[in-house]
PDB file of C-alpha atoms in Angstrom:
ATOM      1  CA  UNK A   1     125.853 116.448 144.261  1.00 42.00           C
ATOM      2  CA  UNK A   2     127.847 119.315 145.726  1.00 44.00           C
ATOM      3  CA  UNK A   3     126.566 121.404 148.619  1.00 42.00           C
ATOM      4  CA  UNK A   4     126.087 124.472 146.401  1.00 44.00           C
ATOM      5  CA  UNK A   5     123.990 122.553 143.849  1.00 45.00           C
ATOM      6  CA  UNK A   6     121.907 121.041 146.654  1.00 42.00           C
ATOM      7  CA  UNK A   7     121.262 124.507 148.017  1.00 42.00           C
ATOM      8  CA  UNK A   8     120.148 125.684 144.588  1.00 45.00           C
ATOM      9  CA  UNK A   9     117.685 122.818 144.311  1.00 46.00           C
ATOM     10  CA  UNK A  10     116.260 123.526 147.743  1.00 42.00           C
ATOM     11  CA  UNK A  11     116.047 127.288 147.299  1.00 45.00           C
ATOM     12  CA  UNK A  12     112.590 127.371 145.610  1.00 47.00           C
ATOM     13  CA  UNK A  13     111.125 125.155 148.362  1.00 50.00           C
ATOM     14  CA  UNK A  14     112.455 127.499 151.028  1.00 53.00           C
ATOM     15  CA  UNK A  15     110.122 130.185 149.685  1.00 59.00           C
ATOM     16  CA  UNK A  16     106.930 128.220 150.298  1.00 54.00           C
ATOM     17  CA  UNK A  17     105.617 130.989 152.573  1.00 51.00           C
ATOM     18  CA  UNK A  18     105.706 133.470 149.673  1.00 58.00           C
ATOM     19  CA  UNK A  19     103.189 131.416 147.728  1.00 62.00           C
ATOM     20  CA  UNK A  20     100.740 131.022 150.623  1.00 71.00           C
ATOM     21  CA  UNK A  21     101.034 134.663 151.642  1.00 70.00           C
ATOM     22  CA  UNK A  22     100.285 135.864 148.107  1.00 67.00           C
ATOM     23  CA  UNK A  23      97.496 133.328 147.696  1.00 71.00           C
ATOM     24  CA  UNK A  24      95.573 133.973 150.897  1.00 81.00           C
ATOM     25  CA  UNK A  25      96.384 137.439 152.263  1.00 84.00           C
ATOM     26  CA  UNK A  26      94.278 139.496 149.843  1.00 86.00           C
ATOM     27  CA  UNK A  27      91.676 136.714 149.796  1.00 89.00           C
ATOM     28  CA  UNK A  28      91.377 136.937 153.571  1.00 90.00           C
ATOM     29  CA  UNK A  29      90.716 140.681 153.429  1.00 89.00           C
ATOM     30  CA  UNK A  30      88.167 140.304 150.628  1.00 91.00           C
ATOM     31  CA  UNK A  31      86.596 137.306 152.357  1.00 91.00           C
ATOM     32  CA  UNK A  32      86.146 139.307 155.555  1.00 88.00           C
ATOM     33  CA  UNK A  33      84.528 142.143 153.581  1.00 88.00           C
ATOM     34  CA  UNK A  34      82.142 139.715 151.855  1.00 91.00           C
ATOM     35  CA  UNK A  35      81.167 138.147 155.166  1.00 89.00           C
ATOM     36  CA  UNK A  36      80.578 141.592 156.671  1.00 86.00           C
ATOM     37  CA  UNK A  37      78.261 142.363 153.749  1.00 88.00           C
ATOM     38  CA  UNK A  38      76.455 139.014 154.104  1.00 89.00           C
ATOM     39  CA  UNK A  39      76.037 139.718 157.810  1.00 85.00           C
ATOM     40  CA  UNK A  40      74.289 143.017 157.135  1.00 84.00           C
ATOM     41  CA  UNK A  41      72.640 142.743 153.689  1.00 82.00           C
ATOM     42  CA  UNK A  42      68.843 142.723 153.742  1.00 81.00           C
ATOM     43  CA  UNK A  43      68.682 140.063 151.006  1.00 79.00           C
ATOM     44  CA  UNK A  44      71.086 137.688 152.762  1.00 82.00           C
ATOM     45  CA  UNK A  45      69.751 134.634 154.561  1.00 84.00           C
ATOM     46  CA  UNK A  46      72.817 134.891 156.816  1.00 86.00           C
ATOM     47  CA  UNK A  47      71.978 138.395 158.038  1.00 84.00           C
ATOM     48  CA  UNK A  48      72.957 138.783 161.687  1.00 79.00           C
ATOM     49  CA  UNK A  49      74.181 135.162 161.951  1.00 82.00           C
ATOM     50  CA  UNK A  50      77.853 135.530 161.096  1.00 81.00           C
ATOM     51  CA  UNK A  51      78.517 138.249 163.660  1.00 77.00           C
ATOM     52  CA  UNK A  52      75.399 139.111 165.691  1.00 75.00           C
ATOM     53  CA  UNK A  53      75.054 142.802 166.492  1.00 70.00           C
ATOM     54  CA  UNK A  54      77.541 144.007 163.870  1.00 69.00           C
ATOM     55  CA  UNK A  55      75.985 145.910 160.971  1.00 66.00           C
ATOM     56  CA  UNK A  56      78.954 147.862 159.608  1.00 65.00           C
ATOM     57  CA  UNK A  57      82.737 148.094 159.866  1.00 64.00           C
ATOM     58  CA  UNK A  58      82.625 150.940 162.405  1.00 66.00           C
ATOM     59  CA  UNK A  59      81.367 148.481 165.042  1.00 67.00           C
ATOM     60  CA  UNK A  60      84.439 146.255 164.729  1.00 69.00           C
ATOM     61  CA  UNK A  61      86.822 146.534 167.665  1.00 69.00           C
ATOM     62  CA  UNK A  62      90.201 144.784 167.695  1.00 75.00           C
ATOM     63  CA  UNK A  63      88.785 141.478 168.949  1.00 76.00           C
ATOM     64  CA  UNK A  64      85.940 141.373 166.436  1.00 72.00           C
ATOM     65  CA  UNK A  65      88.267 142.451 163.642  1.00 77.00           C
ATOM     66  CA  UNK A  66      90.603 139.554 164.444  1.00 80.00           C
ATOM     67  CA  UNK A  67      87.632 137.188 164.462  1.00 80.00           C
ATOM     68  CA  UNK A  68      86.429 138.518 161.110  1.00 78.00           C
ATOM     69  CA  UNK A  69      89.938 138.043 159.697  1.00 82.00           C
ATOM     70  CA  UNK A  70      89.937 134.420 160.879  1.00 88.00           C
ATOM     71  CA  UNK A  71      86.519 133.742 159.411  1.00 88.00           C
ATOM     72  CA  UNK A  72      87.555 135.618 156.261  1.00 90.00           C
ATOM     73  CA  UNK A  73      90.516 133.251 155.878  1.00 91.00           C
ATOM     74  CA  UNK A  74      88.170 130.270 156.249  1.00 92.00           C
ATOM     75  CA  UNK A  75      85.816 131.753 153.646  1.00 94.00           C
ATOM     76  CA  UNK A  76      88.771 132.373 151.341  1.00 93.00           C
ATOM     77  CA  UNK A  77      89.847 128.736 151.660  1.00 93.00           C
ATOM     78  CA  UNK A  78      86.337 127.395 151.048  1.00 95.00           C
ATOM     79  CA  UNK A  79      85.843 129.704 148.064  1.00 95.00           C
ATOM     80  CA  UNK A  80      89.111 128.440 146.562  1.00 94.00           C
ATOM     81  CA  UNK A  81      87.805 124.854 146.349  1.00 95.00           C
ATOM     82  CA  UNK A  82      87.277 125.013 142.547  1.00 95.00           C
ATOM     83  CA  UNK A  83      90.918 126.083 142.125  1.00 94.00           C
ATOM     84  CA  UNK A  84      91.959 122.774 143.707  1.00 94.00           C
ATOM     85  CA  UNK A  85      89.786 120.865 141.242  1.00 94.00           C
ATOM     86  CA  UNK A  86      91.223 122.791 138.281  1.00 91.00           C
ATOM     87  CA  UNK A  87      94.743 122.155 139.545  1.00 92.00           C
ATOM     88  CA  UNK A  88      94.133 118.425 139.999  1.00 92.00           C
ATOM     89  CA  UNK A  89      92.391 117.967 136.634  1.00 90.00           C
ATOM     90  CA  UNK A  90      94.582 120.206 134.479  1.00 88.00           C
ATOM     91  CA  UNK A  91      95.936 117.126 132.724  1.00 83.00           C
ATOM     92  CA  UNK A  92      92.511 116.670 131.116  1.00 83.00           C
ATOM     93  CA  UNK A  93      91.741 120.127 129.792  1.00 76.00           C
ATOM     94  CA  UNK A  94      95.354 120.925 128.813  1.00 73.00           C
ATOM     95  CA  UNK A  95      95.880 117.727 126.833  1.00 73.00           C
ATOM     96  CA  UNK A  96      94.129 117.008 123.554  1.00 61.00           C
ATOM     97  CA  UNK A  97      90.540 116.680 124.769  1.00 66.00           C
ATOM     98  CA  UNK A  98      88.528 113.726 123.534  1.00 70.00           C
ATOM     99  CA  UNK A  99      85.407 114.058 121.423  1.00 73.00           C
ATOM    100  CA  UNK A 100      83.226 113.121 124.396  1.00 72.00           C
ATOM    101  CA  UNK A 101      84.869 115.756 126.544  1.00 72.00           C
ATOM    102  CA  UNK A 102      84.089 118.465 123.989  1.00 73.00           C
ATOM    103  CA  UNK A 103      80.533 117.170 123.621  1.00 77.00           C
ATOM    104  CA  UNK A 104      80.044 117.189 127.403  1.00 76.00           C
ATOM    105  CA  UNK A 105      81.302 120.764 127.772  1.00 75.00           C
ATOM    106  CA  UNK A 106      79.189 122.047 124.874  1.00 80.00           C
ATOM    107  CA  UNK A 107      76.106 120.190 126.129  1.00 78.00           C
ATOM    108  CA  UNK A 108      76.506 121.622 129.620  1.00 76.00           C
ATOM    109  CA  UNK A 109      76.856 125.165 128.266  1.00 76.00           C
ATOM    110  CA  UNK A 110      73.841 124.757 125.957  1.00 80.00           C
ATOM    111  CA  UNK A 111      71.743 123.320 128.775  1.00 77.00           C
ATOM    112  CA  UNK A 112      72.680 126.190 131.062  1.00 71.00           C
ATOM    113  CA  UNK A 113      71.937 128.796 128.399  1.00 75.00           C
ATOM    114  CA  UNK A 114      68.548 127.263 127.675  1.00 75.00           C
ATOM    115  CA  UNK A 115      67.734 127.089 131.390  1.00 70.00           C
ATOM    116  CA  UNK A 116      68.603 130.765 131.871  1.00 70.00           C
ATOM    117  CA  UNK A 117      66.458 131.827 128.922  1.00 70.00           C
ATOM    118  CA  UNK A 118      63.514 129.745 130.140  1.00 69.00           C
ATOM    119  CA  UNK A 119      63.870 131.097 133.671  1.00 64.00           C
ATOM    120  CA  UNK A 120      63.913 134.691 132.438  1.00 66.00           C
ATOM    121  CA  UNK A 121      60.769 134.365 130.380  1.00 64.00           C
ATOM    122  CA  UNK A 122      58.774 131.587 132.086  1.00 64.00           C
ATOM    123  CA  UNK A 123      59.512 132.334 135.740  1.00 62.00           C
ATOM    124  CA  UNK A 124      60.259 136.077 135.875  1.00 62.00           C
ATOM    125  CA  UNK A 125      59.110 136.125 139.497  1.00 62.00           C
ATOM    126  CA  UNK A 126      62.304 134.327 140.510  1.00 68.00           C
ATOM    127  CA  UNK A 127      64.271 137.518 139.997  1.00 74.00           C
ATOM    128  CA  UNK A 128      67.185 138.232 137.721  1.00 75.00           C
ATOM    129  CA  UNK A 129      69.712 138.360 140.543  1.00 79.00           C
ATOM    130  CA  UNK A 130      68.728 134.872 141.655  1.00 82.00           C
ATOM    131  CA  UNK A 131      68.915 133.561 138.089  1.00 80.00           C
ATOM    132  CA  UNK A 132      72.353 135.122 137.644  1.00 83.00           C
ATOM    133  CA  UNK A 133      73.619 133.623 140.905  1.00 86.00           C
ATOM    134  CA  UNK A 134      72.179 130.190 140.082  1.00 86.00           C
ATOM    135  CA  UNK A 135      73.745 130.312 136.608  1.00 86.00           C
ATOM    136  CA  UNK A 136      77.177 131.196 137.961  1.00 87.00           C
ATOM    137  CA  UNK A 137      76.925 128.468 140.576  1.00 91.00           C
ATOM    138  CA  UNK A 138      75.798 125.883 138.011  1.00 89.00           C
ATOM    139  CA  UNK A 139      78.619 126.827 135.632  1.00 88.00           C
ATOM    140  CA  UNK A 140      81.289 126.421 138.314  1.00 91.00           C
ATOM    141  CA  UNK A 141      79.754 123.166 139.578  1.00 93.00           C
ATOM    142  CA  UNK A 142      79.156 121.486 136.201  1.00 90.00           C
ATOM    143  CA  UNK A 143      82.602 122.299 134.819  1.00 89.00           C
ATOM    144  CA  UNK A 144      84.202 120.717 137.883  1.00 92.00           C
ATOM    145  CA  UNK A 145      82.049 117.589 137.602  1.00 92.00           C
ATOM    146  CA  UNK A 146      82.952 117.166 133.927  1.00 88.00           C
ATOM    147  CA  UNK A 147      86.665 117.589 134.631  1.00 90.00           C
ATOM    148  CA  UNK A 148      86.542 115.135 137.536  1.00 92.00           C
ATOM    149  CA  UNK A 149      84.705 112.493 135.519  1.00 90.00           C
ATOM    150  CA  UNK A 150      87.156 112.639 132.611  1.00 88.00           C
ATOM    151  CA  UNK A 151      90.119 112.720 134.994  1.00 89.00           C
ATOM    152  CA  UNK A 152      89.010 109.445 136.574  1.00 89.00           C
ATOM    153  CA  UNK A 153      87.971 107.605 133.395  1.00 86.00           C
ATOM    154  CA  UNK A 154      89.971 104.478 132.536  1.00 83.00           C
ATOM    155  CA  UNK A 155      91.574 104.501 135.987  1.00 87.00           C
ATOM    156  CA  UNK A 156      92.792 108.050 135.474  1.00 86.00           C
ATOM    157  CA  UNK A 157      94.696 107.505 132.207  1.00 88.00           C
ATOM    158  CA  UNK A 158      94.809 111.165 131.165  1.00 86.00           C
ATOM    159  CA  UNK A 159      95.793 112.373 134.641  1.00 89.00           C
ATOM    160  CA  UNK A 160      98.377 109.635 135.096  1.00 89.00           C
ATOM    161  CA  UNK A 161     100.007 110.382 131.734  1.00 88.00           C
ATOM    162  CA  UNK A 162     100.140 114.078 132.497  1.00 89.00           C
ATOM    163  CA  UNK A 163     101.837 113.609 135.866  1.00 89.00           C
ATOM    164  CA  UNK A 164     104.276 111.068 134.432  1.00 88.00           C
ATOM    165  CA  UNK A 165     105.361 113.548 131.774  1.00 88.00           C
ATOM    166  CA  UNK A 166     105.536 116.351 134.341  1.00 88.00           C
ATOM    167  CA  UNK A 167     107.737 114.337 136.699  1.00 87.00           C
ATOM    168  CA  UNK A 168     110.093 113.391 133.870  1.00 87.00           C
ATOM    169  CA  UNK A 169     110.373 117.013 132.757  1.00 87.00           C
ATOM    170  CA  UNK A 170     110.915 118.353 136.274  1.00 85.00           C
ATOM    171  CA  UNK A 171     113.540 115.710 137.086  1.00 84.00           C
ATOM    172  CA  UNK A 172     115.917 117.405 134.652  1.00 82.00           C
ATOM    173  CA  UNK A 173     118.740 118.639 136.883  1.00 78.00           C
ATOM    174  CA  UNK A 174     119.757 121.801 135.095  1.00 85.00           C
ATOM    175  CA  UNK A 175     119.752 125.471 136.018  1.00 88.00           C
ATOM    176  CA  UNK A 176     117.576 126.275 132.987  1.00 87.00           C
ATOM    177  CA  UNK A 177     114.935 123.742 134.080  1.00 86.00           C
ATOM    178  CA  UNK A 178     114.939 125.042 137.658  1.00 86.00           C
ATOM    179  CA  UNK A 179     114.544 128.626 136.488  1.00 88.00           C
ATOM    180  CA  UNK A 180     111.700 127.646 134.152  1.00 89.00           C
ATOM    181  CA  UNK A 181     109.872 125.790 136.943  1.00 87.00           C
ATOM    182  CA  UNK A 182     110.389 128.710 139.314  1.00 85.00           C
ATOM    183  CA  UNK A 183     108.985 131.122 136.716  1.00 87.00           C
ATOM    184  CA  UNK A 184     105.772 129.247 136.004  1.00 88.00           C
ATOM    185  CA  UNK A 185     105.246 128.565 139.720  1.00 85.00           C
ATOM    186  CA  UNK A 186     105.294 132.281 140.464  1.00 82.00           C
ATOM    187  CA  UNK A 187     102.966 133.012 137.543  1.00 86.00           C
ATOM    188  CA  UNK A 188     100.548 130.328 138.658  1.00 86.00           C
ATOM    189  CA  UNK A 189     100.560 131.374 142.300  1.00 82.00           C
ATOM    190  CA  UNK A 190      99.825 135.004 141.479  1.00 83.00           C
ATOM    191  CA  UNK A 191      97.131 133.742 139.126  1.00 87.00           C
ATOM    192  CA  UNK A 192      95.781 131.615 141.973  1.00 87.00           C
ATOM    193  CA  UNK A 193      95.465 134.706 144.147  1.00 87.00           C
ATOM    194  CA  UNK A 194      93.289 136.476 141.585  1.00 91.00           C
ATOM    195  CA  UNK A 195      91.404 133.282 140.747  1.00 91.00           C
ATOM    196  CA  UNK A 196      90.495 132.923 144.417  1.00 92.00           C
ATOM    197  CA  UNK A 197      89.200 136.502 144.472  1.00 93.00           C
ATOM    198  CA  UNK A 198      86.987 135.690 141.489  1.00 93.00           C
ATOM    199  CA  UNK A 199      85.549 132.605 143.169  1.00 95.00           C
ATOM    200  CA  UNK A 200      85.055 134.516 146.424  1.00 95.00           C
ATOM    201  CA  UNK A 201      82.907 137.042 144.569  1.00 94.00           C
ATOM    202  CA  UNK A 202      80.906 134.280 142.852  1.00 93.00           C
ATOM    203  CA  UNK A 203      80.317 132.445 146.133  1.00 95.00           C
ATOM    204  CA  UNK A 204      79.432 135.739 147.806  1.00 93.00           C
ATOM    205  CA  UNK A 205      76.805 136.426 145.116  1.00 91.00           C
ATOM    206  CA  UNK A 206      75.348 132.950 145.574  1.00 92.00           C
ATOM    207  CA  UNK A 207      75.114 133.323 149.355  1.00 92.00           C
ATOM    208  CA  UNK A 208      73.644 136.816 149.034  1.00 91.00           C
ATOM    209  CA  UNK A 209      70.583 135.528 147.173  1.00 88.00           C
ATOM    210  CA  UNK A 210      70.149 132.425 149.373  1.00 87.00           C
ATOM    211  CA  UNK A 211      66.917 133.285 151.225  1.00 85.00           C
ATOM    212  CA  UNK A 212      67.477 131.016 154.248  1.00 88.00           C
ATOM    213  CA  UNK A 213      70.454 129.732 156.248  1.00 90.00           C
ATOM    214  CA  UNK A 214      69.546 126.177 155.180  1.00 92.00           C
ATOM    215  CA  UNK A 215      69.886 127.036 151.490  1.00 90.00           C
ATOM    216  CA  UNK A 216      73.123 128.890 152.205  1.00 91.00           C
ATOM    217  CA  UNK A 217      74.482 125.765 153.940  1.00 92.00           C
ATOM    218  CA  UNK A 218      73.415 123.544 151.040  1.00 92.00           C
ATOM    219  CA  UNK A 219      75.117 125.935 148.618  1.00 92.00           C
ATOM    220  CA  UNK A 220      78.332 125.739 150.632  1.00 94.00           C
ATOM    221  CA  UNK A 221      78.209 121.942 150.747  1.00 95.00           C
ATOM    222  CA  UNK A 222      77.688 121.706 146.993  1.00 94.00           C
ATOM    223  CA  UNK A 223      80.456 124.251 146.452  1.00 96.00           C
ATOM    224  CA  UNK A 224      83.063 122.097 148.241  1.00 96.00           C
ATOM    225  CA  UNK A 225      81.698 118.708 147.094  1.00 96.00           C
ATOM    226  CA  UNK A 226      83.728 118.493 143.835  1.00 95.00           C
ATOM    227  CA  UNK A 227      86.908 119.401 145.717  1.00 96.00           C
ATOM    228  CA  UNK A 228      86.298 116.492 148.096  1.00 96.00           C
ATOM    229  CA  UNK A 229      86.459 114.137 145.091  1.00 95.00           C
ATOM    230  CA  UNK A 230      90.040 115.233 144.428  1.00 95.00           C
ATOM    231  CA  UNK A 231      90.844 112.602 147.073  1.00 96.00           C
ATOM    232  CA  UNK A 232      89.908 109.970 144.491  1.00 95.00           C
ATOM    233  CA  UNK A 233      92.295 111.495 141.938  1.00 94.00           C
ATOM    234  CA  UNK A 234      95.118 111.299 144.473  1.00 94.00           C
ATOM    235  CA  UNK A 235      94.184 107.703 145.286  1.00 95.00           C
ATOM    236  CA  UNK A 236      94.074 106.715 141.602  1.00 93.00           C
ATOM    237  CA  UNK A 237      97.483 108.289 141.022  1.00 92.00           C
ATOM    238  CA  UNK A 238      98.838 106.402 144.026  1.00 93.00           C
ATOM    239  CA  UNK A 239      97.437 103.139 142.653  1.00 92.00           C
ATOM    240  CA  UNK A 240      98.854 103.764 139.176  1.00 91.00           C
ATOM    241  CA  UNK A 241     102.239 104.618 140.690  1.00 89.00           C
ATOM    242  CA  UNK A 242     102.268 101.418 142.750  1.00 89.00           C
ATOM    243  CA  UNK A 243     101.481  99.222 139.725  1.00 87.00           C
ATOM    244  CA  UNK A 244     103.511 100.918 136.978  1.00 77.00           C
ATOM    245  CA  UNK A 245     107.148 100.675 135.961  1.00 67.00           C
ATOM    246  CA  UNK A 246     109.332 102.978 138.063  1.00 59.00           C
ATOM    247  CA  UNK A 247     110.084 106.294 136.410  1.00 60.00           C
ATOM    248  CA  UNK A 248     113.596 106.767 135.018  1.00 56.00           C
TER     249      UNK A 248
END
């Protein structure tokens, strides 16, 4: 391989900072704003705990603003946990889904819809905002669980097949292939940035209606729990790689 062709192959990797900047910069700003709201909202169980003594943005000096930015980045990263699960399990929902996968998704949606209707009419004292937040949380959580389960079935067959095909396609050493990969990477990373904003808002709504810090902590733990199971997907892929025929 000539030096010029090697440089071309390495060029996309040299722009790694562009992806992370796009993905987390706006999310950090929005995350800081959400935390400021949670710190001051009357309905928030975290009121006064995130930044004691700060009730609005006018009370933020340079030091506190830097601290809020740091915590906002952490919130942005935590809120993006479902994006990791979707990225790791995309081989399941992008391939031809099995009958049981479709049944599981439909059953989860029907169960959620029925639960929301019952809650509205049987327990109206709960409050519509709480029901909305619980429904959004349940939707995000259940979809991740379903995707993780089907990604790990049969020692990760669907996931393994997807990554095998992806590696074969991306190993094509042509300018057209490199340009195609570069194009969809940029599209996906900009999509990630907006996806993270969406999940930040959902998580912010959930934490806003959490009446106590303990429930807020439990909500955060459940929010990141599916993402922690991505470790098993990586381990299964490693196992399948170690026991399969080397890729061409």
